[in-house]
PDB file of C-alpha atoms in Angstrom:
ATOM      1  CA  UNK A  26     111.211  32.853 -75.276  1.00 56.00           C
ATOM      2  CA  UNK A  27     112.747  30.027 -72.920  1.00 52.00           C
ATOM      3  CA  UNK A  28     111.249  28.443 -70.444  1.00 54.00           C
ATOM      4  CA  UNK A  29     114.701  27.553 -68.933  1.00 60.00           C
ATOM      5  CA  UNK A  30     116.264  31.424 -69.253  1.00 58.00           C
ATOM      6  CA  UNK A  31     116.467  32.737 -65.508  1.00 62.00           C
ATOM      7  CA  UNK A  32     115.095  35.907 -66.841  1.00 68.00           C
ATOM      8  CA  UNK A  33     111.005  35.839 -66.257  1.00 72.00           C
ATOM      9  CA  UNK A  34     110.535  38.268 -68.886  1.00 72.00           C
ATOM     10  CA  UNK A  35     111.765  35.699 -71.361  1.00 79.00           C
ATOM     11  CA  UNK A  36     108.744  33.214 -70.883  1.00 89.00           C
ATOM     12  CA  UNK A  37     105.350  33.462 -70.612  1.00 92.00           C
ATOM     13  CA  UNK A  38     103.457  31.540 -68.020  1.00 93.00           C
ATOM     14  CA  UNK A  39     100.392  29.824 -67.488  1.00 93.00           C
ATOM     15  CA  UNK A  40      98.991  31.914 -65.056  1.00 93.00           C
ATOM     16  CA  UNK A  41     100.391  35.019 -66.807  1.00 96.00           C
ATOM     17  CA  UNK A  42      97.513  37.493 -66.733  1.00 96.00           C
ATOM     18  CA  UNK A  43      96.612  38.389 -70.652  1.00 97.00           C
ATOM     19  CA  UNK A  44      98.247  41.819 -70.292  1.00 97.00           C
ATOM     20  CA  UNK A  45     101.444  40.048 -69.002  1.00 96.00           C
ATOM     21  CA  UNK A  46     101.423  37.460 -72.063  1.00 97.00           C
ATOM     22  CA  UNK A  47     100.523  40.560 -74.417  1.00 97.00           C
ATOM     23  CA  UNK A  48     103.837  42.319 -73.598  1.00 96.00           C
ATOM     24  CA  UNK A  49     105.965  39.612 -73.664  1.00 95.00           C
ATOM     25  CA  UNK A  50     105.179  38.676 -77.045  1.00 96.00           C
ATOM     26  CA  UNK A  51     105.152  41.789 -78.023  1.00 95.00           C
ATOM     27  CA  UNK A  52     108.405  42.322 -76.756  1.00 94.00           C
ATOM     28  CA  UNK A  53     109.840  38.675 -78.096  1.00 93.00           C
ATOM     29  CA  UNK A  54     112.936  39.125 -80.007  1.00 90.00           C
ATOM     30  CA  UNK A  55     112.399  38.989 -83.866  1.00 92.00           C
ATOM     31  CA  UNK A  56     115.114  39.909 -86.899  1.00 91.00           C
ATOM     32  CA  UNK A  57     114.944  43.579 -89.017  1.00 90.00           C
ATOM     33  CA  UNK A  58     112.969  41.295 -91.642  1.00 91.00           C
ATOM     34  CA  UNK A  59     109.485  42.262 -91.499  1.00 91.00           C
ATOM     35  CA  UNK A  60     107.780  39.292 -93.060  1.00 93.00           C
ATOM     36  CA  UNK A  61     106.106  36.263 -91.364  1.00 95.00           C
ATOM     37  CA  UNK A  62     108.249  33.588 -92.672  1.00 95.00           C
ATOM     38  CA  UNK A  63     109.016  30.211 -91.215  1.00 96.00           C
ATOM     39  CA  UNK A  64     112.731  29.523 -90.866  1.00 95.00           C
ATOM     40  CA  UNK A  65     114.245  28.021 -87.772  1.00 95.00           C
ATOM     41  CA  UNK A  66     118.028  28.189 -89.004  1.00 95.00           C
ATOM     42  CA  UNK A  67     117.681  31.760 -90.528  1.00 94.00           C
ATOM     43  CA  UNK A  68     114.762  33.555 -88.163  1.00 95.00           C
ATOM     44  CA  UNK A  69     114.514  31.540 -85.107  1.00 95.00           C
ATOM     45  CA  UNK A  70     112.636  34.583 -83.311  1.00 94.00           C
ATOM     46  CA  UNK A  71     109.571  34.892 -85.605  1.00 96.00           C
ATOM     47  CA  UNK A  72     109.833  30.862 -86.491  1.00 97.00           C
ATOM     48  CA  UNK A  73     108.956  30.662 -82.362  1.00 95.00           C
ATOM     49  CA  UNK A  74     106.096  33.183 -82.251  1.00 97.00           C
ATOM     50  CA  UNK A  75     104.797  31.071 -85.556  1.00 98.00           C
ATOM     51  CA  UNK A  76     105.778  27.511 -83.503  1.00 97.00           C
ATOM     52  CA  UNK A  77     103.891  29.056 -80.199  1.00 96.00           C
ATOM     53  CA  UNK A  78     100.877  30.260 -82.308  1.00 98.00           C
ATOM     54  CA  UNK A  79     100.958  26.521 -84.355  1.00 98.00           C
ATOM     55  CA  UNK A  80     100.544  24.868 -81.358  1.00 97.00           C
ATOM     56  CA  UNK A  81      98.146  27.309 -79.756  1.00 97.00           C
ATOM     57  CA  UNK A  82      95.430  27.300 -83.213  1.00 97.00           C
ATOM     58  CA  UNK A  83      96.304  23.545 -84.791  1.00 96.00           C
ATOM     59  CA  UNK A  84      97.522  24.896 -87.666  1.00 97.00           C
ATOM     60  CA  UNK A  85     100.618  24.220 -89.719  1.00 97.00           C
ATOM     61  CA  UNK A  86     103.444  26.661 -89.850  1.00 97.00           C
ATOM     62  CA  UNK A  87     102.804  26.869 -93.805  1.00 97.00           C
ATOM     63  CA  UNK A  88      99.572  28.092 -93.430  1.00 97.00           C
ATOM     64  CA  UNK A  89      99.627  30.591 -90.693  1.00 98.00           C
ATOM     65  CA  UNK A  90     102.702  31.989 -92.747  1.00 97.00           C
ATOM     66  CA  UNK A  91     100.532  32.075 -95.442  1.00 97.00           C
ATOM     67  CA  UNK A  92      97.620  33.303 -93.853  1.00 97.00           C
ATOM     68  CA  UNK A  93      99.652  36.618 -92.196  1.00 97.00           C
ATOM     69  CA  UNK A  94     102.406  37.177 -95.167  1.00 94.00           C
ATOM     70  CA  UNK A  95      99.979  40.672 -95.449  1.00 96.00           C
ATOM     71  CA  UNK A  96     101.218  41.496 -91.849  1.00 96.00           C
ATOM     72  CA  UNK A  97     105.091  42.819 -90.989  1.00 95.00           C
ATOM     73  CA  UNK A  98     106.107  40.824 -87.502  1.00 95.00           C
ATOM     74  CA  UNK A  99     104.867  43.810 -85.005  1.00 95.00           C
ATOM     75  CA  UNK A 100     101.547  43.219 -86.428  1.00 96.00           C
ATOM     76  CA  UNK A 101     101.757  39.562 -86.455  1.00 97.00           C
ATOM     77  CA  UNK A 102     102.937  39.212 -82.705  1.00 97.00           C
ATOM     78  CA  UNK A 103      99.303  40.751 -81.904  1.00 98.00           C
ATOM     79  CA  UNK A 104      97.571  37.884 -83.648  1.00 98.00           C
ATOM     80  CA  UNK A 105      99.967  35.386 -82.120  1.00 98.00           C
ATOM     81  CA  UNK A 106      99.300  37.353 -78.150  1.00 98.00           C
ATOM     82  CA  UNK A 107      95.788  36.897 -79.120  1.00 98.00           C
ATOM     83  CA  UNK A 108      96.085  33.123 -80.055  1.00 98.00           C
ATOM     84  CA  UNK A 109      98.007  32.621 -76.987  1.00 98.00           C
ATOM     85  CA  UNK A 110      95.369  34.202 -74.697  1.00 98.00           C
ATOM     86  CA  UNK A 111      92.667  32.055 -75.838  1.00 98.00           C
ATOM     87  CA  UNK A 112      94.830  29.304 -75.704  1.00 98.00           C
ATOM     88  CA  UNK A 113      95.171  29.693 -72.421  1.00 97.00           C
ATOM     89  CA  UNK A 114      91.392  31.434 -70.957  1.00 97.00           C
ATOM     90  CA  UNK A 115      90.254  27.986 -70.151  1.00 97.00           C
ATOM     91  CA  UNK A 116      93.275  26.598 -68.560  1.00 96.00           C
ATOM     92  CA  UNK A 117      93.426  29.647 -66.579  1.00 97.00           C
ATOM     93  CA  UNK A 118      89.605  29.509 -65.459  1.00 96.00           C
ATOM     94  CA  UNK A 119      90.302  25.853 -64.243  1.00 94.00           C
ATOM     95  CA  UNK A 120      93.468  26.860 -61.977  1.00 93.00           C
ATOM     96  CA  UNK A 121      91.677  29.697 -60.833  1.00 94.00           C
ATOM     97  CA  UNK A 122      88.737  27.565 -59.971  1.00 92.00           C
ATOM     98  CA  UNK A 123      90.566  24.668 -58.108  1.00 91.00           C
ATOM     99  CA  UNK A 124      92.923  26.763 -56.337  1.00 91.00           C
ATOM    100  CA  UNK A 125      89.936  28.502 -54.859  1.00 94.00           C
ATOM    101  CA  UNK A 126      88.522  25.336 -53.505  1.00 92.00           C
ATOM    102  CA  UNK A 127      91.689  24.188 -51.388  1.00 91.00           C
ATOM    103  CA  UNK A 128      89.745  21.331 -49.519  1.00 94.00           C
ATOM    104  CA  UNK A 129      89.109  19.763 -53.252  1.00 91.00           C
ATOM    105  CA  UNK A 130      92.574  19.943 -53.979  1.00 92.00           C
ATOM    106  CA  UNK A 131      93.357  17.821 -50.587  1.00 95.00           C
ATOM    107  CA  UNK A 132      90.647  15.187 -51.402  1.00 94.00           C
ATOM    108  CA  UNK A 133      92.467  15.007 -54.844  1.00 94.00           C
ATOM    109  CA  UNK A 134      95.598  14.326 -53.235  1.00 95.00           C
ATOM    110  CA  UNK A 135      94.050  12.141 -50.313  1.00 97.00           C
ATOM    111  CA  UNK A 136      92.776   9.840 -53.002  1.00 97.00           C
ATOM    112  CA  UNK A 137      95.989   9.892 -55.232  1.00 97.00           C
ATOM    113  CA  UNK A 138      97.669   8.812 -52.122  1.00 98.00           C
ATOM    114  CA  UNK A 139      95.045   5.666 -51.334  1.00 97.00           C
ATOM    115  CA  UNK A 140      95.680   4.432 -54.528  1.00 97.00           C
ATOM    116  CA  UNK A 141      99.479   4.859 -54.745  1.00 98.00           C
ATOM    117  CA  UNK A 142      99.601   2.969 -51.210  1.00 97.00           C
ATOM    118  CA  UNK A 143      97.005   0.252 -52.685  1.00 97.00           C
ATOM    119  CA  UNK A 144      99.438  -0.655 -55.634  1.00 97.00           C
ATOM    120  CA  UNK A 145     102.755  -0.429 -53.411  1.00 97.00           C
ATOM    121  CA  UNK A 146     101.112  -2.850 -51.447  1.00 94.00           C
ATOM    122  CA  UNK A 147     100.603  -5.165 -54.361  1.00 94.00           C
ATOM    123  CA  UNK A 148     104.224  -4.142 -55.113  1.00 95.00           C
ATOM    124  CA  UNK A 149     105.094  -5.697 -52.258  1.00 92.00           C
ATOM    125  CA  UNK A 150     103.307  -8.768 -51.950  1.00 91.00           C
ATOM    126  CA  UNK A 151     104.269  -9.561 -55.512  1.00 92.00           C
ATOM    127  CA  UNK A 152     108.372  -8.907 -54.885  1.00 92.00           C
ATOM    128  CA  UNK A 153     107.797 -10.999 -51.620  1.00 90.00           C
ATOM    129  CA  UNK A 154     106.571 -13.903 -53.488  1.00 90.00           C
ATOM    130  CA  UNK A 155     109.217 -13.909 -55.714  1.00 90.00           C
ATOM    131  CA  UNK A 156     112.460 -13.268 -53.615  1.00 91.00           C
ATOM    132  CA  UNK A 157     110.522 -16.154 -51.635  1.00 86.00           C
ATOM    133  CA  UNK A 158     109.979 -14.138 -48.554  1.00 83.00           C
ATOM    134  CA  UNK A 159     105.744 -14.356 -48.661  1.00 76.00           C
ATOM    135  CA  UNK A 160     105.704 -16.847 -45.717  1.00 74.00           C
ATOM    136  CA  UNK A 161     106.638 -13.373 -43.324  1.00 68.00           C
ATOM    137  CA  UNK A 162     103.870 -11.603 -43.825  1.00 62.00           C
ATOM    138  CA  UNK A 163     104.207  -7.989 -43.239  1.00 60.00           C
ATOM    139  CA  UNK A 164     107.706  -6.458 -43.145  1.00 54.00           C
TER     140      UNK A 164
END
């Protein structure tokens, strides 16, 4: 999975509906080796879907290999889909709520923009003063 390949079906993304995240794990490219092992160099397939669910659960790559050596890797991309999903419910329920509410989103950026133009004028006044051009006020 790539975030960079032009082919969508190689990624999963954020607002990926949990039936769209399910298939493309389950379809994630993996070795004829059926056991969860961690090995970048040797497996890079199944050493992603045990990265992915690392950083989806907070747990090492030792233990979740330990944890699933019971399960072969068609097995274990369920548990990883799974991980990813909940990973992902409350990130989802946020974009879903914000982009519902459009005029919060402009008051977001309406602010963001105040304060940007705040500090470039402080920008400005500082650089003035020191290329000794403060006497001219405004520019």
């Amino acid at each position: 999975m790539s975030k960079s390949d032009s082919n969508i079906r190689n990624r999963i993304e954020i607002t990926d509906p949990p039936d769209v995240m399910l298939k493309r794990i389950k379809e994630a490219v993996t070795d004829m080796t059926s056991a969860v092992t961690y090995d970048p160099e040797q497996r890079p397939g199944v050493s992603n879907l045990i990265l992915m669910h690392s950083l989806c659960t907070d747990k090492s790559c030792e233990s979740i290999c330990n944890e699933h050596r019971h399960l072969d890797t068609g097995q274990y991309k369920l548990v990883v889909a799974e991980a990813v999903i909940e990973y992902f419910k409350p990130i989802q329920a946020e974009f879903q709520r914000l982009i519902s509410e459009p005029m919060h989103i402009i008051h977001i950026f309406e602010k963001g923009a105040e304060i940007a133009s705040e500090i470039a004028q402080q920008t400005m006044k500082e650089v003035k003063t020191l290329v000794g051009l403060s006497h001219l006020g405004k520019l």
